[in-house]
Amino acid sequence: METDQYQTLLDCAQVGWWETDFEAGCYICSDFLISLLELKGPKVPISDFLTLIREDYRNRIANEFSFFKEIGIYEQIFPIKTCYGYRFVRTKIYKRDMDAEGKIKAFGILQLIPFSEEDADKPVENSQVDGLLRHLGSLSRALHSFIQTNDLHRSIHLALTEILFSIYTKGRAYIMEYGDGDTLSCTHEVCSKGVSPVRDTLQNIPLSTLPWSTKKIQKLYPVLVNNLDELPLEAEEEKRYLEMRGVRSLILIPLIIKGASWGYLGIDIVDNNRMWSLEDYQWLSSITNIISIITKMARTNEALDHSEKLLRNIYTNIPVGIELYDKNGYLVDMNNMDVEIFGLSSKESVLGINIYENPIIPEEVREKLRNREPVSFRLSYSFNKIKDEDYYSTAKSGSIDIFTKVSMLYDANGDLINYMFINLDNTDKTVAYNRIEEFEHFFRLVSRFAKVGYAKFDLLSCEGYAIDQWYQNLGEIEGTPLPQVVGI
């Protein structure tokens, strides 16, 4: 009689039950649902069930159904084709189990919502939508904070504060990040008034002590615990951690960058047991996505800033001159060494000059530049000619020996943006080489008249050289390999 009475009550409330069989890809429905949805039998393929949902809701509901298997929470209202036409129904998961073979099953109810003619084609305003709308403010404020301040720590602190303010209960909101050596540490924490912080005790925790949650998070699955007694045996150590923190319910949402988890956002509830809803999961997932985005942006900006400072330091202080010209040949920048090489008062005094008007540059080099061909050349750079042509003002006079290499810089689309000139002042080296050549020429003259020859020979490598007079003095043919002459 009790079973009959319960069934009568369910029928009067227009409620039916369903169970998922993920292996078979179908729902098993109660008699009430078979009648309501005009099904041919208790089993209906999931794909067939989705076709019963009104088209404007179908894709969204199908996407949300995909959460069934992993997170085990779902509650939603949507229109579906019934024996009365399209009517709104409410469905909710009440239980999720895994059998001994590892097969997951979910059990829930579906209730027909009281019908109103004028609302037949309208979405039903419900607490789910209202809740999500209330959370939009916290989402926008968290993102706005980062955009305005570019302060990652402050933005995450604000986001965690907004979370605690929005859940209307006492607890903690925190960020846990994976570290080196398979450890986990708390990097951010916000606590409700009267709740003790635990950040200092959550540093460098070995992942081996958290096997259950670590496995789920690293597979990008959330962890939802309404009551600690729900935790499986493999989470015994995790349960001990949670009890020490006074936790009664918690939720963990993976923080994801490039398809991998770098940590998670967690919420501890300490004053009661909380039944986590789909809206909680959706809202907190949005928050974690924002935190992942701003974290990635902050780290990218930090890396770019570091790289920019490093490159700027190299560009400024490298002991060669560097000039940047735009694609039309106008000078847009130069470094300190280039200013020194060409005797300028400042780089601003020459910005805007055109490389094609430089009287020192040979015509064949200009032609290669017009054809956007890389080119290297050596010049005797006459400052007197620069002054005579009034190309730019310089404090130097005379000439210097310059070696120049020109490269083209392109943007991501392959369009030319700059010509880069790298200038090396070879004057001192050239003078030294000239002096060495003069000395060698003088010594050869002396050796020829004094009949003195010399050779340099490495006994280990058997390599070396000798002047002509050395061969003549030994009666050898000039150019004979030295080992043959020395006799080694």
CSV table of C-alpha atoms in Angstrom, one decimal:
chain,number,residue,atom,x,y,z
A,1,MET,CA,0.0,0.0,0.0
A,2,GLU,CA,2.8,2.4,0.8
A,3,THR,CA,4.3,1.9,-2.6
A,4,ASP,CA,1.0,2.5,-4.3
A,5,GLN,CA,0.5,5.7,-2.2
A,6,TYR,CA,3.9,7.0,-3.1
A,7,GLN,CA,3.2,6.4,-6.8
A,8,THR,CA,-0.1,8.2,-6.4
A,9,LEU,CA,1.6,11.2,-4.9
A,10,LEU,CA,4.2,11.3,-7.7
A,11,ASP,CA,1.5,11.1,-10.3
A,12,CYS,CA,-0.5,13.9,-8.6
A,13,ALA,CA,2.6,16.0,-8.5
A,14,GLN,CA,3.3,15.1,-12.2
A,15,VAL,CA,6.7,13.8,-11.3
A,16,GLY,CA,8.5,10.9,-12.9
A,17,TRP,CA,12.0,9.3,-12.4
A,18,TRP,CA,14.7,8.5,-14.9
A,19,GLU,CA,18.1,6.7,-14.7
A,20,THR,CA,21.0,7.0,-17.1
A,21,ASP,CA,22.8,4.0,-18.6
A,22,PHE,CA,25.9,5.6,-20.0
A,23,GLU,CA,27.2,2.3,-21.4
A,24,ALA,CA,24.0,1.8,-23.5
A,25,GLY,CA,23.7,5.5,-24.2
A,26,CYS,CA,20.1,5.7,-23.0
A,27,TYR,CA,17.6,6.8,-20.3
A,28,ILE,CA,15.4,4.4,-18.4
A,29,CYS,CA,12.2,6.2,-17.7
A,30,SER,CA,9.3,5.6,-15.3
A,31,ASP,CA,5.7,4.9,-16.4
A,32,PHE,CA,4.7,8.5,-15.9
A,33,LEU,CA,7.5,9.7,-18.3
A,34,ILE,CA,6.6,7.1,-20.8
A,35,SER,CA,3.1,8.4,-20.9
A,36,LEU,CA,4.0,12.1,-20.7
A,37,LEU,CA,6.6,11.9,-23.5
A,38,GLU,CA,4.7,9.3,-25.5
A,39,LEU,CA,7.6,6.9,-25.5
A,40,LYS,CA,7.5,3.4,-27.0
A,41,GLY,CA,9.0,1.8,-23.9
A,42,PRO,CA,11.1,2.5,-20.7
A,43,LYS,CA,14.4,2.9,-22.7
A,44,VAL,CA,15.0,5.9,-24.8
A,45,PRO,CA,18.3,6.7,-26.6
A,46,ILE,CA,19.8,9.9,-25.3
A,47,SER,CA,19.9,11.3,-28.9
A,48,ASP,CA,16.2,10.6,-29.3
A,49,PHE,CA,15.4,12.3,-26.0
A,50,LEU,CA,17.3,15.4,-27.1
A,51,THR,CA,15.2,15.7,-30.2
A,52,LEU,CA,12.1,16.0,-28.0
A,53,ILE,CA,13.5,19.3,-26.5
A,54,ARG,CA,12.3,22.4,-28.2
A,55,GLU,CA,14.9,23.5,-30.8
A,56,ASP,CA,15.8,26.8,-29.3
A,57,TYR,CA,16.8,25.1,-26.1
A,58,ARG,CA,18.2,21.9,-27.5
A,59,ASN,CA,21.9,22.7,-28.0
A,60,ARG,CA,22.3,24.4,-24.6
A,61,ILE,CA,20.6,21.5,-22.8
A,62,ALA,CA,22.6,18.9,-24.7
A,63,ASN,CA,25.8,20.7,-23.7
A,64,GLU,CA,24.7,20.8,-20.1
A,65,PHE,CA,23.7,17.1,-20.1
A,66,SER,CA,27.4,16.3,-20.8
A,67,PHE,CA,28.2,17.3,-17.2
A,68,PHE,CA,26.1,14.4,-15.9
A,69,LYS,CA,28.8,11.7,-16.0
A,70,GLU,CA,31.6,13.6,-14.3
A,71,ILE,CA,30.2,16.2,-11.8
A,72,GLY,CA,26.9,14.5,-10.9
A,73,ILE,CA,24.9,17.7,-10.5
A,74,TYR,CA,22.2,19.1,-12.7
A,75,GLU,CA,19.0,21.1,-12.4
A,76,GLN,CA,17.3,22.9,-15.2
A,77,ILE,CA,14.0,24.0,-16.7
A,78,PHE,CA,13.3,23.6,-20.4
A,79,PRO,CA,10.4,23.0,-22.9
A,80,ILE,CA,9.9,19.5,-24.2
A,81,LYS,CA,7.4,17.8,-26.5
A,82,THR,CA,4.7,16.0,-24.4
A,83,CYS,CA,1.3,14.5,-25.0
A,84,TYR,CA,0.0,18.0,-24.3
A,85,GLY,CA,2.3,19.7,-26.8
A,86,TYR,CA,5.4,21.6,-25.8
A,87,ARG,CA,5.5,22.1,-22.0
A,88,PHE,CA,8.1,23.2,-19.6
A,89,VAL,CA,9.6,20.6,-17.3
A,90,ARG,CA,12.0,20.7,-14.4
A,91,THR,CA,14.7,18.0,-14.2
A,92,LYS,CA,17.2,17.4,-11.5
A,93,ILE,CA,19.9,14.7,-10.6
A,94,TYR,CA,19.4,13.3,-7.1
A,95,LYS,CA,22.0,10.6,-7.0
A,96,ARG,CA,25.1,9.5,-8.8
A,97,ASP,CA,26.7,6.1,-8.2
A,98,MET,CA,29.5,3.9,-9.5
A,99,ASP,CA,29.1,0.2,-9.4
A,100,ALA,CA,31.8,-2.4,-8.7
A,101,GLU,CA,32.7,-2.6,-12.4
A,102,GLY,CA,33.3,1.2,-12.5
A,103,LYS,CA,30.1,2.0,-14.4
A,104,ILE,CA,28.6,5.4,-13.6
A,105,LYS,CA,24.8,5.8,-13.3
A,106,ALA,CA,22.8,8.9,-12.4
A,107,PHE,CA,19.3,9.0,-11.0
A,108,GLY,CA,16.9,11.9,-11.1
A,109,ILE,CA,13.4,13.2,-11.5
A,110,LEU,CA,11.5,15.1,-14.2
A,111,GLN,CA,8.5,17.2,-13.2
A,112,LEU,CA,5.8,18.8,-15.4
A,113,ILE,CA,5.5,22.5,-14.5
A,114,PRO,CA,2.0,23.9,-14.1
A,115,PHE,CA,0.8,25.1,-17.5
A,116,SER,CA,-0.1,28.7,-18.4
A,117,GLU,CA,-1.4,29.6,-21.9
A,118,GLU,CA,0.3,33.0,-22.0
A,119,ASP,CA,3.6,31.6,-21.0
A,120,ALA,CA,3.6,28.6,-23.4
A,121,ASP,CA,6.2,30.0,-25.7
A,122,LYS,CA,8.2,32.0,-23.2
A,123,PRO,CA,11.2,30.9,-21.1
A,124,VAL,CA,10.3,30.4,-17.5
A,125,GLU,CA,12.0,33.0,-15.2
A,126,ASN,CA,13.5,30.9,-12.4
A,127,SER,CA,16.0,31.1,-9.6
A,128,GLN,CA,18.7,29.6,-11.8
A,129,VAL,CA,18.6,32.5,-14.2
A,130,ASP,CA,18.2,35.0,-11.4
A,131,GLY,CA,21.2,33.5,-9.6
A,132,LEU,CA,23.4,33.6,-12.7
A,133,LEU,CA,22.4,37.2,-13.3
A,134,ARG,CA,23.3,38.2,-9.8
A,135,HIS,CA,26.8,36.7,-10.3
A,136,LEU,CA,27.4,38.7,-13.5
A,137,GLY,CA,28.4,41.7,-11.4
A,138,SER,CA,31.1,39.7,-9.6
A,139,LEU,CA,32.5,38.4,-12.9
A,140,SER,CA,32.6,41.8,-14.5
A,141,ARG,CA,34.2,43.4,-11.4
A,142,ALA,CA,36.9,40.8,-11.2
A,143,LEU,CA,37.9,41.3,-14.9
A,144,HIS,CA,37.5,45.0,-14.7
A,145,SER,CA,39.9,45.1,-11.8
A,146,PHE,CA,42.7,43.5,-13.7
A,147,ILE,CA,42.1,45.5,-16.9
A,148,GLN,CA,42.3,48.8,-14.8
A,149,THR,CA,45.2,47.9,-12.5
A,150,ASN,CA,47.1,45.1,-14.2
A,151,ASP,CA,47.6,43.9,-10.6
A,152,LEU,CA,47.2,40.2,-10.6
A,153,HIS,CA,47.3,39.7,-6.8
A,154,ARG,CA,44.7,42.4,-6.2
A,155,SER,CA,42.4,41.1,-9.0
A,156,ILE,CA,42.4,37.6,-7.7
A,157,HIS,CA,41.8,38.8,-4.1
A,158,LEU,CA,38.8,40.8,-5.3
A,159,ALA,CA,37.5,37.7,-7.2
A,160,LEU,CA,37.8,35.5,-4.1
A,161,THR,CA,36.1,38.2,-2.0
A,162,GLU,CA,33.2,38.4,-4.4
A,163,ILE,CA,32.8,34.6,-4.2
A,164,LEU,CA,32.5,34.6,-0.5
A,165,PHE,CA,30.1,37.6,-0.5
A,166,SER,CA,27.9,35.8,-3.1
A,167,ILE,CA,27.5,32.5,-1.4
A,168,TYR,CA,25.9,33.9,1.8
A,169,THR,CA,27.7,31.6,4.2
A,170,LYS,CA,31.0,31.3,6.1
A,171,GLY,CA,34.0,29.8,4.6
A,172,ARG,CA,37.2,30.3,2.6
A,173,ALA,CA,38.0,30.9,-1.0
A,174,TYR,CA,41.5,30.1,-2.2
A,175,ILE,CA,43.8,29.3,-5.0
A,176,MET,CA,46.0,26.2,-5.0
A,177,GLU,CA,48.9,26.0,-7.5
A,178,TYR,CA,51.1,23.0,-8.4
A,179,GLY,CA,54.8,23.6,-7.7
A,180,ASP,CA,58.0,21.8,-8.5
A,181,GLY,CA,58.5,18.3,-7.2
A,182,ASP,CA,54.9,17.3,-7.3
A,183,THR,CA,53.7,19.6,-4.6
A,184,LEU,CA,50.7,21.9,-4.1
A,185,SER,CA,50.7,25.2,-2.3
A,186,CYS,CA,48.1,27.9,-1.4
A,187,THR,CA,48.9,31.1,-3.1
A,188,HIS,CA,45.8,33.2,-2.4
A,189,GLU,CA,43.2,33.0,0.4
A,190,VAL,CA,40.2,35.1,1.5
A,191,CYS,CA,38.3,34.2,4.6
A,192,SER,CA,34.9,35.1,6.0
A,193,LYS,CA,34.8,37.1,9.2
A,194,GLY,CA,35.5,34.7,12.1
A,195,VAL,CA,37.0,32.0,9.9
A,196,SER,CA,40.7,31.2,10.6
A,197,PRO,CA,43.1,31.4,7.6
A,198,VAL,CA,44.9,28.2,6.7
A,199,ARG,CA,47.2,29.4,3.9
A,200,ASP,CA,50.4,28.9,6.0
A,201,THR,CA,49.6,25.3,6.6
A,202,LEU,CA,48.8,24.5,3.0
A,203,GLN,CA,52.4,24.9,1.6
A,204,ASN,CA,54.4,22.3,-0.3
A,205,ILE,CA,51.8,19.5,0.3
A,206,PRO,CA,52.9,16.3,-1.5
A,207,LEU,CA,50.4,15.3,-4.2
A,208,SER,CA,50.9,11.7,-3.1
A,209,THR,CA,48.8,12.5,0.0
A,210,LEU,CA,45.9,13.8,-2.2
A,211,PRO,CA,45.5,11.1,-4.8
A,212,TRP,CA,41.7,11.3,-5.2
A,213,SER,CA,41.3,15.1,-5.8
A,214,THR,CA,44.6,15.3,-7.7
A,215,LYS,CA,43.5,12.7,-10.2
A,216,LYS,CA,40.2,14.4,-10.8
A,217,ILE,CA,41.7,18.0,-11.1
A,218,GLN,CA,44.5,16.9,-13.4
A,219,LYS,CA,41.9,15.3,-15.6
A,220,LEU,CA,40.1,18.7,-15.6
A,221,TYR,CA,37.1,17.4,-13.6
A,222,PRO,CA,35.6,19.4,-10.7
A,223,VAL,CA,35.3,18.1,-7.2
A,224,LEU,CA,32.0,18.7,-5.4
A,225,VAL,CA,31.5,17.5,-1.9
A,226,ASN,CA,28.2,18.2,-0.1
A,227,ASN,CA,29.2,16.3,3.0
A,228,LEU,CA,32.6,14.8,4.0
A,229,ASP,CA,31.0,11.4,4.5
A,230,GLU,CA,30.5,11.3,0.7
A,231,LEU,CA,34.3,11.0,0.2
A,232,PRO,CA,35.5,7.5,-0.9
A,233,LEU,CA,38.1,5.5,1.0
A,234,GLU,CA,41.0,6.6,-1.3
A,235,ALA,CA,40.3,10.2,-0.1
A,236,GLU,CA,40.9,9.3,3.6
A,237,GLU,CA,44.0,11.5,3.9
A,238,GLU,CA,42.1,14.4,2.2
A,239,LYS,CA,39.2,14.0,4.6
A,240,ARG,CA,41.7,14.3,7.5
A,241,TYR,CA,43.0,17.6,6.0
A,242,LEU,CA,39.5,18.9,5.5
A,243,GLU,CA,38.4,18.0,9.1
A,244,MET,CA,41.4,19.7,10.5
A,245,ARG,CA,40.3,22.9,8.7
A,246,GLY,CA,36.7,22.5,10.0
A,247,VAL,CA,35.4,22.0,6.4
A,248,ARG,CA,31.8,20.6,6.0
A,249,SER,CA,31.4,21.1,2.3
A,250,LEU,CA,33.7,22.1,-0.5
A,251,ILE,CA,34.1,22.6,-4.3
A,252,LEU,CA,37.3,22.6,-6.3
A,253,ILE,CA,37.3,23.9,-9.9
A,254,PRO,CA,40.4,23.3,-12.1
A,255,LEU,CA,42.4,26.3,-13.3
A,256,ILE,CA,43.3,25.5,-16.9
A,257,ILE,CA,45.9,27.0,-19.3
A,258,LYS,CA,46.5,25.4,-22.7
A,259,GLY,CA,44.5,22.3,-21.8
A,260,ALA,CA,46.4,21.5,-18.6
A,261,SER,CA,45.6,22.3,-15.0
A,262,TRP,CA,48.0,24.5,-13.1
A,263,GLY,CA,46.0,24.4,-9.9
A,264,TYR,CA,42.4,25.0,-8.8
A,265,LEU,CA,40.0,27.4,-7.1
A,266,GLY,CA,38.6,26.0,-3.9
A,267,ILE,CA,35.8,27.0,-1.5
A,268,ASP,CA,35.5,25.6,2.0
A,269,ILE,CA,32.1,25.9,3.7
A,270,VAL,CA,32.6,25.7,7.5
A,271,ASP,CA,29.2,26.6,9.0
A,272,ASN,CA,26.9,24.1,7.3
A,273,ASN,CA,26.6,21.4,4.6
A,274,ARG,CA,25.9,22.9,1.2
A,275,MET,CA,24.2,21.2,-1.7
A,276,TRP,CA,26.2,22.4,-4.7
A,277,SER,CA,24.0,23.3,-7.7
A,278,LEU,CA,24.6,23.5,-11.4
A,279,GLU,CA,24.5,27.3,-11.1
A,280,ASP,CA,27.2,27.2,-8.5
A,281,TYR,CA,29.4,25.2,-10.8
A,282,GLN,CA,28.7,27.3,-13.9
A,283,TRP,CA,29.3,30.6,-12.0
A,284,LEU,CA,32.5,29.3,-10.3
A,285,SER,CA,33.7,27.9,-13.6
A,286,SER,CA,33.4,31.4,-15.1
A,287,ILE,CA,35.4,32.8,-12.2
A,288,THR,CA,38.1,30.2,-12.6
A,289,ASN,CA,38.3,30.9,-16.4
A,290,ILE,CA,38.7,34.6,-15.7
A,291,ILE,CA,41.4,33.9,-13.1
A,292,SER,CA,43.2,31.6,-15.6
A,293,ILE,CA,42.9,34.3,-18.3
A,294,ILE,CA,44.2,37.1,-16.2
A,295,THR,CA,47.0,34.9,-14.8
A,296,LYS,CA,48.1,34.0,-18.3
A,297,MET,CA,47.9,37.6,-19.4
A,298,ALA,CA,49.9,38.7,-16.3
A,299,ARG,CA,52.6,36.1,-16.8
A,300,THR,CA,52.8,36.9,-20.5
A,301,ASN,CA,53.0,40.6,-19.8
A,302,GLU,CA,55.7,39.9,-17.2
A,303,ALA,CA,57.7,37.8,-19.7
A,304,LEU,CA,57.3,40.3,-22.4
A,305,ASP,CA,58.3,43.1,-20.1
A,306,HIS,CA,61.4,41.2,-19.0
A,307,SER,CA,62.3,40.4,-22.7
A,308,GLU,CA,61.7,44.0,-23.7
A,309,LYS,CA,63.9,45.3,-21.0
A,310,LEU,CA,66.6,42.8,-21.8
A,311,LEU,CA,66.5,43.6,-25.5
A,312,ARG,CA,66.4,47.3,-24.9
A,313,ASN,CA,69.4,47.0,-22.6
A,314,ILE,CA,71.3,45.0,-25.3
A,315,TYR,CA,70.1,47.4,-28.0
A,316,THR,CA,71.2,50.4,-26.0
A,317,ASN,CA,74.6,49.2,-24.8
A,318,ILE,CA,75.9,46.7,-27.4
A,319,PRO,CA,79.3,47.9,-28.7
A,320,VAL,CA,78.1,48.2,-32.3
A,321,GLY,CA,75.9,50.9,-33.9
A,322,ILE,CA,72.3,50.0,-34.7
A,323,GLU,CA,70.0,52.1,-36.9
A,324,LEU,CA,66.3,51.4,-37.7
A,325,TYR,CA,64.8,52.8,-40.9
A,326,ASP,CA,61.1,52.5,-41.8
A,327,LYS,CA,60.1,50.7,-45.1
A,328,ASN,CA,60.5,54.0,-47.0
A,329,GLY,CA,64.1,54.5,-45.7
A,330,TYR,CA,63.5,57.2,-43.0
A,331,LEU,CA,65.5,56.9,-39.8
A,332,VAL,CA,63.2,56.1,-36.8
A,333,ASP,CA,65.7,55.1,-34.1
A,334,MET,CA,69.4,54.5,-33.3
A,335,ASN,CA,71.3,53.3,-30.3
A,336,ASN,CA,73.9,55.1,-28.2
A,337,MET,CA,76.9,53.5,-29.9
A,338,ASP,CA,75.7,54.7,-33.3
A,339,VAL,CA,75.4,58.3,-31.9
A,340,GLU,CA,79.0,58.0,-30.8
A,341,ILE,CA,80.3,56.5,-34.0
A,342,PHE,CA,79.0,59.3,-36.2
A,343,GLY,CA,79.7,62.1,-33.8
A,344,LEU,CA,76.1,63.2,-33.2
A,345,SER,CA,74.8,65.5,-30.5
A,346,SER,CA,71.8,63.3,-30.0
A,347,LYS,CA,69.8,60.8,-32.0
A,348,GLU,CA,66.9,63.2,-32.2
A,349,SER,CA,69.1,65.5,-34.3
A,350,VAL,CA,69.1,63.0,-37.2
A,351,LEU,CA,65.8,61.2,-36.9
A,352,GLY,CA,63.9,61.5,-40.2
A,353,ILE,CA,66.8,61.5,-42.6
A,354,ASN,CA,66.5,59.2,-45.5
A,355,ILE,CA,69.1,56.5,-46.2
A,356,TYR,CA,68.7,56.8,-49.9
A,357,GLU,CA,69.9,60.4,-49.7
A,358,ASN,CA,73.1,59.4,-47.9
A,359,PRO,CA,76.0,60.5,-50.3
A,360,ILE,CA,78.3,57.8,-48.9
A,361,ILE,CA,76.1,54.8,-49.7
A,362,PRO,CA,77.1,53.3,-53.1
A,363,GLU,CA,74.4,53.0,-55.8
A,364,GLU,CA,74.6,49.2,-55.9
A,365,VAL,CA,73.8,49.1,-52.2
A,366,ARG,CA,70.8,51.4,-52.6
A,367,GLU,CA,69.5,49.2,-55.4
A,368,LYS,CA,69.7,46.1,-53.2
A,369,LEU,CA,67.8,47.9,-50.5
A,370,ARG,CA,65.1,48.9,-52.9
A,371,ASN,CA,64.8,45.2,-53.9
A,372,ARG,CA,64.7,44.3,-50.2
A,373,GLU,CA,67.8,42.2,-50.4
A,374,PRO,CA,70.1,41.7,-47.3
A,375,VAL,CA,73.5,43.3,-48.0
A,376,SER,CA,76.9,43.8,-46.3
A,377,PHE,CA,79.4,46.4,-47.3
A,378,ARG,CA,82.6,48.2,-46.2
A,379,LEU,CA,83.1,51.9,-46.6
A,380,SER,CA,85.6,54.6,-46.0
A,381,TYR,CA,83.1,56.9,-44.4
A,382,SER,CA,84.0,60.5,-45.1
A,383,PHE,CA,82.5,63.1,-42.7
A,384,ASN,CA,83.8,65.9,-44.8
A,385,LYS,CA,81.6,64.6,-47.6
A,386,ILE,CA,78.6,64.4,-45.2
A,387,LYS,CA,79.2,68.0,-44.2
A,388,ASP,CA,79.6,69.2,-47.8
A,389,GLU,CA,76.3,67.5,-48.8
A,390,ASP,CA,74.7,68.9,-45.7
A,391,TYR,CA,73.2,65.5,-44.9
A,392,TYR,CA,73.4,65.9,-41.1
A,393,SER,CA,75.5,67.8,-38.6
A,394,THR,CA,78.5,65.9,-37.0
A,395,ALA,CA,81.3,66.8,-34.7
A,396,LYS,CA,83.7,64.5,-36.5
A,397,SER,CA,85.9,65.1,-39.5
A,398,GLY,CA,88.1,63.0,-41.7
A,399,SER,CA,87.2,59.4,-42.4
A,400,ILE,CA,86.5,56.2,-40.5
A,401,ASP,CA,86.4,52.6,-41.8
A,402,ILE,CA,82.9,51.2,-41.4
A,403,PHE,CA,81.6,47.7,-41.9
A,404,THR,CA,77.8,47.6,-42.3
A,405,LYS,CA,75.3,44.7,-42.4
A,406,VAL,CA,71.7,45.4,-43.4
A,407,SER,CA,68.8,43.1,-42.5
A,408,MET,CA,65.0,43.4,-43.1
A,409,LEU,CA,62.4,43.1,-40.3
A,410,TYR,CA,59.0,41.8,-41.2
A,411,ASP,CA,55.7,41.7,-39.3
A,412,ALA,CA,53.6,38.6,-38.7
A,413,ASN,CA,51.9,39.0,-42.1
A,414,GLY,CA,55.2,39.0,-43.9
A,415,ASP,CA,55.2,42.8,-44.6
A,416,LEU,CA,58.4,44.8,-44.4
A,417,ILE,CA,58.4,47.2,-41.4
A,418,ASN,CA,62.0,48.1,-40.9
A,419,TYR,CA,65.5,48.1,-42.3
A,420,MET,CA,68.1,47.4,-39.6
A,421,PHE,CA,71.6,48.7,-40.1
A,422,ILE,CA,74.4,47.2,-37.9
A,423,ASN,CA,77.5,49.4,-38.1
A,424,LEU,CA,80.9,48.4,-36.9
A,425,ASP,CA,83.7,51.0,-36.6
A,426,ASN,CA,86.8,49.1,-37.9
A,427,THR,CA,89.0,52.2,-37.9
A,428,ASP,CA,91.3,51.2,-35.1
A,429,LYS,CA,91.6,47.6,-36.3
A,430,THR,CA,92.3,48.8,-39.9
A,431,VAL,CA,95.0,51.1,-38.6
A,432,ALA,CA,96.6,48.2,-36.7
A,433,TYR,CA,96.4,45.9,-39.6
A,434,ASN,CA,98.0,48.6,-41.8
A,435,ARG,CA,100.8,49.0,-39.4
A,436,ILE,CA,101.4,45.3,-39.3
A,437,GLU,CA,101.4,45.1,-43.1
A,438,GLU,CA,103.9,48.0,-43.2
A,439,PHE,CA,106.1,46.3,-40.7
A,440,GLU,CA,106.0,43.0,-42.6
A,441,HIS,CA,106.8,44.8,-45.9
A,442,PHE,CA,109.7,46.6,-44.2
A,443,PHE,CA,111.0,43.4,-42.6
A,444,ARG,CA,110.9,41.6,-46.0
A,445,LEU,CA,112.9,44.3,-47.6
A,446,VAL,CA,115.5,44.1,-44.8
A,447,SER,CA,115.6,40.3,-44.9
A,448,ARG,CA,116.1,40.4,-48.6
A,449,PHE,CA,119.1,42.7,-48.4
A,450,ALA,CA,120.6,41.1,-45.3
A,451,LYS,CA,119.9,37.6,-46.5
A,452,VAL,CA,118.0,36.8,-43.3
A,453,GLY,CA,115.1,34.5,-43.6
A,454,TYR,CA,112.7,33.3,-40.9
A,455,ALA,CA,110.0,30.6,-40.4
A,456,LYS,CA,107.5,29.7,-37.8
A,457,PHE,CA,106.7,26.0,-37.3
A,458,ASP,CA,104.5,24.2,-34.7
A,459,LEU,CA,106.1,20.9,-33.8
A,460,LEU,CA,102.8,19.4,-32.6
A,461,SER,CA,100.5,20.4,-35.4
A,462,CYS,CA,103.3,20.4,-38.1
A,463,GLU,CA,101.9,23.7,-39.4
A,464,GLY,CA,103.5,27.0,-40.0
A,465,TYR,CA,104.9,29.4,-42.6
A,466,ALA,CA,108.2,30.8,-43.9
A,467,ILE,CA,109.2,33.9,-46.0
A,468,ASP,CA,110.9,33.5,-49.4
A,469,GLN,CA,114.4,34.3,-48.2
A,470,TRP,CA,114.2,31.4,-45.7
A,471,TYR,CA,113.7,28.9,-48.6
A,472,GLN,CA,116.4,30.6,-50.6
A,473,ASN,CA,118.9,30.4,-47.8
A,474,LEU,CA,118.3,26.7,-47.5
A,475,GLY,CA,118.3,26.1,-51.2
A,476,GLU,CA,114.7,24.9,-51.2
A,477,ILE,CA,111.9,25.6,-53.6
A,478,GLU,CA,109.6,28.3,-52.4
A,479,GLY,CA,106.3,26.8,-51.1
A,480,THR,CA,107.7,23.4,-50.2
A,481,PRO,CA,105.8,22.0,-47.2
A,482,LEU,CA,107.7,22.9,-44.1
A,483,PRO,CA,107.8,19.3,-42.6
A,484,GLN,CA,109.7,18.2,-45.7
A,485,VAL,CA,112.2,21.0,-45.3
A,486,VAL,CA,112.6,20.8,-41.5
A,487,GLY,CA,112.9,17.0,-41.7
A,488,ILE,CA,110.2,16.0,-39.2
